[in-house]
Rosetta silent file (secondary structure, phi, psi, omega in degrees, C-alpha in Angstrom):
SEQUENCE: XXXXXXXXXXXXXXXXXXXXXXXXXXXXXXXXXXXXXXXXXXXXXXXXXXXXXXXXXXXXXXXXXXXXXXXXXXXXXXXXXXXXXXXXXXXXXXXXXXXXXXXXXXXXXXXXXXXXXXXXXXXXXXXXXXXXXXXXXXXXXXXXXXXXXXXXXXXXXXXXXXXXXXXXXXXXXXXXXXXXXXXXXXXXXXXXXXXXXXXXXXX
SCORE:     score description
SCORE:     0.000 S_00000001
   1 L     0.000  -35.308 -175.985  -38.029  -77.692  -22.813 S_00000001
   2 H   -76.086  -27.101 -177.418  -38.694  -77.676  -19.147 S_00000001
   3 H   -76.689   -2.395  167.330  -35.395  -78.711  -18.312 S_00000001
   4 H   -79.871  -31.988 -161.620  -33.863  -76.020  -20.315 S_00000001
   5 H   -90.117   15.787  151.752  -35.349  -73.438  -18.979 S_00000001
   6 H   -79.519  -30.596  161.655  -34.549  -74.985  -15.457 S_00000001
   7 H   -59.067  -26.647 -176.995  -30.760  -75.044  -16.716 S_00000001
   8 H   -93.794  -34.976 -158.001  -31.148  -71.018  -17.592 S_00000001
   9 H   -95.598   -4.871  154.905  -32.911  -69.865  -14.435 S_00000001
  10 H   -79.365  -57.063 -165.959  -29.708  -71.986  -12.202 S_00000001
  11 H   -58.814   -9.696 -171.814  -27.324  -70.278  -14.552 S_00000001
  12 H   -83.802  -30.291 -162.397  -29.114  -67.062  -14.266 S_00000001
  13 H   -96.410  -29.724 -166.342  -28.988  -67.254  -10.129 S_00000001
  14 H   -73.017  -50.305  165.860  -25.619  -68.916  -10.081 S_00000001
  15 H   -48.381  -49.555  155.085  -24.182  -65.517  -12.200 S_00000001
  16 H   -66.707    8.279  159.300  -25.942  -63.136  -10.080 S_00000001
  17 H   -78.246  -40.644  179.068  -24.566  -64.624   -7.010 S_00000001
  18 H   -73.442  -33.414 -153.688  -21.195  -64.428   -8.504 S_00000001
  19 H   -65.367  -61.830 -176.332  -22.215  -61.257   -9.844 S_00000001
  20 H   -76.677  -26.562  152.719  -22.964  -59.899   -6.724 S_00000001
  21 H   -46.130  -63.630  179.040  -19.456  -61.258   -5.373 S_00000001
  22 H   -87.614   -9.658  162.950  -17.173  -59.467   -7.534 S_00000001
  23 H   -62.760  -45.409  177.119  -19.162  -56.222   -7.548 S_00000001
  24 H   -51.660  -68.916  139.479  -18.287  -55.974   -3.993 S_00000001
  25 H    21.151  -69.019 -152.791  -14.866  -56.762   -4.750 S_00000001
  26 H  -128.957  -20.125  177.970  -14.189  -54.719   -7.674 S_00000001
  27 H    88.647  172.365 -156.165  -17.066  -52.015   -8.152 S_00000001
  28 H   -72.081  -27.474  160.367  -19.153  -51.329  -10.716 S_00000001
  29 H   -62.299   10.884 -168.279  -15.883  -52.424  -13.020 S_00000001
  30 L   -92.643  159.933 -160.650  -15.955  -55.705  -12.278 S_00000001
  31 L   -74.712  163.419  178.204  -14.958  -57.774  -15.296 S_00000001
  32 L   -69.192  -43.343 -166.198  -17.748  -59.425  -17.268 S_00000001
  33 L   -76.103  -28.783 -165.618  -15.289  -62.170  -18.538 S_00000001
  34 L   -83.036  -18.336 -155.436  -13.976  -63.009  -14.399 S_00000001
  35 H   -88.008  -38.738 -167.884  -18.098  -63.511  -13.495 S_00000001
  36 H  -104.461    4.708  150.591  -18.656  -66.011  -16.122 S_00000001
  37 H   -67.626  -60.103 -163.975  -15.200  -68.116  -15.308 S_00000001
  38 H   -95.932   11.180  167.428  -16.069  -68.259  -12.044 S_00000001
  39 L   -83.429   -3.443 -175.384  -20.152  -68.797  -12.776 S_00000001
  40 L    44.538   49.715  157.132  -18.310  -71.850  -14.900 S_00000001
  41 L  -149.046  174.091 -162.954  -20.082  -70.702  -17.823 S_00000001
  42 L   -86.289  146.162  174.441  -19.227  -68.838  -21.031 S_00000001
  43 L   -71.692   19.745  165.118  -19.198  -65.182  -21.563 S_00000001
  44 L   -80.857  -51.944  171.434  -22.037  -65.459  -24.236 S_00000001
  45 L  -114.699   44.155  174.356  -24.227  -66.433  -21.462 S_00000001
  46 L   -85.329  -56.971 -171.241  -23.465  -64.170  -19.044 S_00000001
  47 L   -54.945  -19.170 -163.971  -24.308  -61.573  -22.308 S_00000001
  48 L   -86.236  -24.538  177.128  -27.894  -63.687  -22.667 S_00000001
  49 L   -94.393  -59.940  159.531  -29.083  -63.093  -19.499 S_00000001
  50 L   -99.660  106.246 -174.731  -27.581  -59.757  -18.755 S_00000001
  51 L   -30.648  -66.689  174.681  -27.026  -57.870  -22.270 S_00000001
  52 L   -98.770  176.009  159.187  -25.733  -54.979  -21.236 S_00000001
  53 H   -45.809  -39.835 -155.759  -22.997  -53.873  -17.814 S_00000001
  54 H   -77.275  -42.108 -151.428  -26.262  -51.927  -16.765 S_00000001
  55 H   -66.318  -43.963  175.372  -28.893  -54.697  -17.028 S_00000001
  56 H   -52.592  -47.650  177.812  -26.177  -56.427  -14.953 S_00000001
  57 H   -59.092  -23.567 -159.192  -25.617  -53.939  -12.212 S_00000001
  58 H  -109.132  -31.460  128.215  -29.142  -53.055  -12.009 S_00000001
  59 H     4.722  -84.783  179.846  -29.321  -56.845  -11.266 S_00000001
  60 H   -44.736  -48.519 -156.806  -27.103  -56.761   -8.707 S_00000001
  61 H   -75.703  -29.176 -146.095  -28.713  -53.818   -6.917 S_00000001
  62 H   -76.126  -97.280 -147.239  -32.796  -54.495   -7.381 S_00000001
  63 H   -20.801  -59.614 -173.254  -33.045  -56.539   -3.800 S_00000001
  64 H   -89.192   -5.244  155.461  -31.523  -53.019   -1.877 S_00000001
  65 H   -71.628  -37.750  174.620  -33.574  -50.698   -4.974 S_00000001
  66 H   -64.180  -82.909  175.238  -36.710  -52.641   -3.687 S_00000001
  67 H   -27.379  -85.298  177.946  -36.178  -51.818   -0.242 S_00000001
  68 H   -12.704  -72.220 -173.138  -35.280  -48.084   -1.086 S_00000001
  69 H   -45.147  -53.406 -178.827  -38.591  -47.524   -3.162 S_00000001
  70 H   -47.814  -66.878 -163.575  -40.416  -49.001    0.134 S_00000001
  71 H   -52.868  -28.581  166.062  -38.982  -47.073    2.350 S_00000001
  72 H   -54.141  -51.689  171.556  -39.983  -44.141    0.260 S_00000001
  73 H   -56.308   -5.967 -172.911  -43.611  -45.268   -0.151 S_00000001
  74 H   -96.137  -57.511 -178.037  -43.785  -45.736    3.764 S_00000001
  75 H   -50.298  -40.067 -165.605  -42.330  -42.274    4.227 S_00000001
  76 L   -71.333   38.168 -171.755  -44.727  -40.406    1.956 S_00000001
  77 L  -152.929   -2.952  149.364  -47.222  -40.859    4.447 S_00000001
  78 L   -45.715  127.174  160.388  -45.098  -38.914    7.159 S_00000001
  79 L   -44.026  -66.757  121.742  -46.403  -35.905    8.851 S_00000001
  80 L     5.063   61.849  177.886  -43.273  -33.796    8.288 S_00000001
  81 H   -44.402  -30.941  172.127  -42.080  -33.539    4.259 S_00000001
  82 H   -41.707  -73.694 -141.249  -38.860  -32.433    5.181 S_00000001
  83 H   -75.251   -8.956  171.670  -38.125  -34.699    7.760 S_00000001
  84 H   -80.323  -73.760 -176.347  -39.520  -37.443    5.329 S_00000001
  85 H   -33.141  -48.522 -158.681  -37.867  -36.182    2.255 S_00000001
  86 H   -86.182  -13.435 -160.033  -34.179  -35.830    4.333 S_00000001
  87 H   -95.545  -35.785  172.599  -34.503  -39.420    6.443 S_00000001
  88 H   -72.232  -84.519 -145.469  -34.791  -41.193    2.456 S_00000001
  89 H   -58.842  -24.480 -167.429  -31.873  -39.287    0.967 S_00000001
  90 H   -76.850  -59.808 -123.142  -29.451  -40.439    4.527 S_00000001
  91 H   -82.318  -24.639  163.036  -30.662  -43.909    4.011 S_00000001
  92 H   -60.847  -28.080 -158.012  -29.497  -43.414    0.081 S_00000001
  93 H   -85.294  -38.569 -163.719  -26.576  -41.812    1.084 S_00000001
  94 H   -94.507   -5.927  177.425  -25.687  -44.532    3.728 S_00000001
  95 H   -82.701  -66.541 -160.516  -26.601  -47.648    1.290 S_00000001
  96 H   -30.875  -35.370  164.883  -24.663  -45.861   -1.676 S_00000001
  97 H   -75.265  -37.566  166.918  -21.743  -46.173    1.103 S_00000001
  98 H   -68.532  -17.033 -157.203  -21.938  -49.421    2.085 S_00000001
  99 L  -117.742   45.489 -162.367  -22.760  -51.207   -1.130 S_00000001
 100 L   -22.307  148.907  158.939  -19.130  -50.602   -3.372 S_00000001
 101 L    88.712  -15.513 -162.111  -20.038  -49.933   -6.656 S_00000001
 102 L   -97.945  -20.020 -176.969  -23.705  -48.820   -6.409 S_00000001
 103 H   -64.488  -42.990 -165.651  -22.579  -44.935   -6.613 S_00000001
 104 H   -95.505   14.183  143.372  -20.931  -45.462   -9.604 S_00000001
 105 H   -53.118  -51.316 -176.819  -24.091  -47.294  -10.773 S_00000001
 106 H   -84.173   -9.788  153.395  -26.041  -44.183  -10.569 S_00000001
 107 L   -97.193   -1.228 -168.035  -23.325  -42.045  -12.357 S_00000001
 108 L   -97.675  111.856  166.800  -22.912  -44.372  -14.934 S_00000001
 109 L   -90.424   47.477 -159.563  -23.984  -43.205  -18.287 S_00000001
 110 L   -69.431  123.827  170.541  -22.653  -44.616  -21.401 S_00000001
 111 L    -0.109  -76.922 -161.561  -23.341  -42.835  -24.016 S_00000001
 112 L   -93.336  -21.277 -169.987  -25.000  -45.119  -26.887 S_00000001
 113 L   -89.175  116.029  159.540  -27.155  -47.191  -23.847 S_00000001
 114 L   -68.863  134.235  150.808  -30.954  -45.831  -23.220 S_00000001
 115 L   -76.679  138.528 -175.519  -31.401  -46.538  -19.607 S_00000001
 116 L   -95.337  170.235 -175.654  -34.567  -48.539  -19.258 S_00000001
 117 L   -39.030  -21.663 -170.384  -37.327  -47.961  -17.247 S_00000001
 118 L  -131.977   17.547  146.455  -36.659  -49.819  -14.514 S_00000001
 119 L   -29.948  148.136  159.617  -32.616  -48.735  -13.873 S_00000001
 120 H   -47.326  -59.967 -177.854  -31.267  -48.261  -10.680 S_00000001
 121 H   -35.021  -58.381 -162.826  -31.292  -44.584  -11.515 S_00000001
 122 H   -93.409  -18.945 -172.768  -35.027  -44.032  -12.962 S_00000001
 123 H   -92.562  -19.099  178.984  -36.453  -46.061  -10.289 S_00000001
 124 H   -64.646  -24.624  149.127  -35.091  -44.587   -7.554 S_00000001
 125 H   -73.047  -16.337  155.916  -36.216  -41.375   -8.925 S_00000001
 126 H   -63.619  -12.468 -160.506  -39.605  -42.446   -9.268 S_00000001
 127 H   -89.704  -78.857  179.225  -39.237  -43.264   -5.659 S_00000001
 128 H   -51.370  -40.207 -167.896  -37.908  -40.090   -4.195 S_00000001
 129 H   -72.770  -21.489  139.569  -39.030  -37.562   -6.230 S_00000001
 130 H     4.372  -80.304 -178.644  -42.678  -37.615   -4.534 S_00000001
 131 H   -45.858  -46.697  174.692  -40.878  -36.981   -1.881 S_00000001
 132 H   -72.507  -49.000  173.094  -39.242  -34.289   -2.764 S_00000001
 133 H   -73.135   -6.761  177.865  -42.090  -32.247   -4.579 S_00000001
 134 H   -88.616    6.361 -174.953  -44.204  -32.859   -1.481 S_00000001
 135 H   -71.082  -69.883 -167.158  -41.036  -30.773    0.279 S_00000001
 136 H   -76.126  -55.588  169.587  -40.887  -28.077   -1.884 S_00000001
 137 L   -54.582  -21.456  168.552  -45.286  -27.568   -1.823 S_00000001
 138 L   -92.967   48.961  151.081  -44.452  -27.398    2.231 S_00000001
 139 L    55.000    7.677 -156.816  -42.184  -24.733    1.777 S_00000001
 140 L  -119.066  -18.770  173.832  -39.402  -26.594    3.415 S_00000001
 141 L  -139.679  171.427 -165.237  -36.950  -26.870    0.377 S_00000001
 142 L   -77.350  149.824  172.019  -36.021  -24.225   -2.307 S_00000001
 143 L   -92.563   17.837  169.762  -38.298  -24.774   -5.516 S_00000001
 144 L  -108.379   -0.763  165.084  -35.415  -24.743   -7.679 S_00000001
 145 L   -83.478  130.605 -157.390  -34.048  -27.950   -6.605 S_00000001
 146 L  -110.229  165.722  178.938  -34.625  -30.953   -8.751 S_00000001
 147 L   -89.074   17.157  141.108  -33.947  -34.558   -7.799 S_00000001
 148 L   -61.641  -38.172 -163.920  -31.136  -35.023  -10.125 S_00000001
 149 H   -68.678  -70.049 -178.227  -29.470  -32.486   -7.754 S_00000001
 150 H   -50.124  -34.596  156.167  -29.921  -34.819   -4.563 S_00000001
 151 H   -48.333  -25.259  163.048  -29.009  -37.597   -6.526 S_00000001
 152 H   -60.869  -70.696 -150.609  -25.777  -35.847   -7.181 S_00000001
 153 H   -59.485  -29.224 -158.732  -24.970  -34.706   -3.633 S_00000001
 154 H   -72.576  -26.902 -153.670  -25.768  -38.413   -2.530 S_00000001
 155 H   -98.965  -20.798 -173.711  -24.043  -40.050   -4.631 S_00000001
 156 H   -61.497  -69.769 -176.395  -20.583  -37.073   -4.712 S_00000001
 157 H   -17.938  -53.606 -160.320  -20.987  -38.120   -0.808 S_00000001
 158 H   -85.986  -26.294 -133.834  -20.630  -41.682   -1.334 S_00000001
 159 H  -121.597  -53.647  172.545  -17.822  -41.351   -3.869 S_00000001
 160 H   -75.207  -31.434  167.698  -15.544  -39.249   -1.831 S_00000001
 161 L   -92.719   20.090  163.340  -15.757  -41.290    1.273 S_00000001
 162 L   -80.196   17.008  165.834  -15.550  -44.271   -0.164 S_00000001
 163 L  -147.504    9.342  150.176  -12.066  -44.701    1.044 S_00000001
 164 L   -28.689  110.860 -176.121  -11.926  -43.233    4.023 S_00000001
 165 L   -52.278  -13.161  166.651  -11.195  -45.133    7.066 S_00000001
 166 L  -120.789   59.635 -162.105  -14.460  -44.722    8.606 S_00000001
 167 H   -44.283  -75.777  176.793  -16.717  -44.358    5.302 S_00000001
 168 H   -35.482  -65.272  171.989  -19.787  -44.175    7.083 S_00000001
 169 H   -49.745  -46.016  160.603  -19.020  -41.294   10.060 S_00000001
 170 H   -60.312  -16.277 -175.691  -17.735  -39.444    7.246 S_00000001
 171 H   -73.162  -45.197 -147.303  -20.883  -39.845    5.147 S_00000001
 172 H   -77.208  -73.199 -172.421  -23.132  -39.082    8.123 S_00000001
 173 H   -17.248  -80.406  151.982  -20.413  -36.011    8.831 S_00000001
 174 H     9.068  -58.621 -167.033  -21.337  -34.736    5.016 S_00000001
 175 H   -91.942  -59.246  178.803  -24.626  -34.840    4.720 S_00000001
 176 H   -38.481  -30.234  163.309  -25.222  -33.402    7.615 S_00000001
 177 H   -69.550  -26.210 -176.221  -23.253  -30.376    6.300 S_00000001
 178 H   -95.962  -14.125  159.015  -24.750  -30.195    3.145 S_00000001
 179 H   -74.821  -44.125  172.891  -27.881  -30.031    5.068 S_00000001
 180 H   -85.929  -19.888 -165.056  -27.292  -27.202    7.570 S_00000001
 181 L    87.930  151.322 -175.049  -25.047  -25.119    5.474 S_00000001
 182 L   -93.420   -4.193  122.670  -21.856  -23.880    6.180 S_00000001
 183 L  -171.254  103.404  170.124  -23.338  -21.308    7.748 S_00000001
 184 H   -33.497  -50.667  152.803  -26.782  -20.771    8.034 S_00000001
 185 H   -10.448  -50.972 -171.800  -27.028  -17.910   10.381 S_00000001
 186 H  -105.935    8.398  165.418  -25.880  -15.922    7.532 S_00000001
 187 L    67.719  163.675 -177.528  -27.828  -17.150    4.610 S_00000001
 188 L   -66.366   -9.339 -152.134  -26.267  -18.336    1.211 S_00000001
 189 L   -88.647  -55.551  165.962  -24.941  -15.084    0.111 S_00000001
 190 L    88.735   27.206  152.239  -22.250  -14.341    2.736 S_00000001
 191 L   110.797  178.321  127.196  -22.163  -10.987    2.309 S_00000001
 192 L    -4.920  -75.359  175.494  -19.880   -9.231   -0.349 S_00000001
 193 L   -58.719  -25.400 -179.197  -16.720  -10.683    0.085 S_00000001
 194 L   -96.810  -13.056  177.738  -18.411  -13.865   -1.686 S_00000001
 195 L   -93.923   -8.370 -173.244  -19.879  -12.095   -4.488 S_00000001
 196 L  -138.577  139.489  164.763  -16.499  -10.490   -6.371 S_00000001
 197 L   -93.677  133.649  178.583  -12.974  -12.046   -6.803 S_00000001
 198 L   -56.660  166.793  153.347  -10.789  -10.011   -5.275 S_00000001
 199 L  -103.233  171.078  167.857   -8.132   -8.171   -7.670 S_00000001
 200 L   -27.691  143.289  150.706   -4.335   -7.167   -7.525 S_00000001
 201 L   -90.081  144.347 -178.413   -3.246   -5.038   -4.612 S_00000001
 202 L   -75.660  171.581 -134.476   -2.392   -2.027   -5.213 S_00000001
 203 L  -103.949    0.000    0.000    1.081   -1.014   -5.464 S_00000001
C-alpha cells in the first residue's frame, strides 16, 4: 500500500511538471492527451489526479496563487488603501502577463463545471477583494466597482498584450491608463459631445 501511494504522488509531481511545461507552451489549451505521453503515463491517470482541465490549471498556477494571496495579506496592512489596493492588481496584471495561459485561466468558465472553492479565480478574489472594500470605505475608489470588474480589466490587459513584442511595457503602459483616465482633468462625462450620437447632416 505504501508503495502505491509512493507510485501516485511521483506520477502526480512528474504530470504537474510536465503540466506546467506545456501550459507555457501552449496556454491554457494545452492538450490533456500530449501531458500524459510525455508524463509516460496514460490519460486515465492524468484524469485521476486532475479530473477536470480546471483542477489541472489551478494546479499549475497554486505556487504563483500562493504568492498572490500573500502579497495581498501583507498589503492589507498598508497605510494607503489605494496605493495598497492598485500595487496588488499591477502585480496581477504583470503575473497574468508573464505566466501564458493564466489569463485565460481566470476567464475560463465552462458551463456544466462548479468552480470549487479553492480555483484560481475564487481565491484570488478572496485575496483582493479586502483590498478593494477597504478602498472604496477610504473614499479612494467609486463604490460601484466590484472585484469582478478589476478582474476583468486585469485580465482584458493581459490578453491583449499577450503578443505584443514587449508584453510587459505594454501592460505597465495599460494599466496605467486605465488608472488615470483618459482624461481626468475633465471627469468621466466629457462634456456633451460624449453623451448623444451625432445624427445626419443636414442637407
Amino acid at each position: 500500500m505504501t508503495g502505491q501511494r509512493s507510485d501516485a504522488r511521483r506520477n502526480y509531481q512528474r504530470i504537474l511538471a510536465v503540466a506546467e511545461a506545456e501550459v507555457a507552451a501552449h496556454g491554457a489549451e494545452a492538450s490533456q492527451e500530449q501531458i500524459a505521453r510525455a508524463a509516460g503515463v496514460g490519460s486515465a491517470t492524468v484524469r485521476r489526479h486532475f479530473p477536470t482541465r480546471r483542477a489541472l490549471l489551478d494546479a499549475v498556477f497554486r505556487e504563483r496563487i500562493e504568492g498572490l494571496c500573500e502579497r495581498a495579506h501583507r498589503l492589507s496592512a498598508a497605510e494607503d488603501g489605494r496605493t495598497a489596493l492598485l500595487e496588488w492588481l499591477h502585480a496581477l496584471v504583470r503575473y497574468a502577463v508573464s505566466a501564458r495561459g493564466f489569463a485565460n485561466t481566470l476567464s475560463y468558465e465552462p458551463p456544466a463545471e462548479e468552480p470549487s472553492p479553492h480555483s484560481c479565480g475564487n481565491r484570488i478574489a478572496a485575496a483582493g477583494t479586502p483590498l478593494l472594500q477597504r478602498a472604496i470605505r477610504d473614499k479612494a475608489v467609486a463604490p460601484h466597482v466590484t472585484f469582478h470588474d478589476l478582474l476583468t480589466l486585469a485580465v482584458g490587459i493581459a490578453l491583449a498584450t499577450e503578443h505584443h513584442e514587449d508584453p510587459g511595457t505594454q501592460a505597465d503602459r495599460l494599466f496605467r491608463l486605465a488608472v488615470e483616465g483618459l482624461s481626468p482633468e475633465h471627469g468621466v462625462g466629457g462634456g456633451r459631445a460624449m453623451q448623444r450620437t451625432p445624427g445626419p447632416a443636414a442637407p
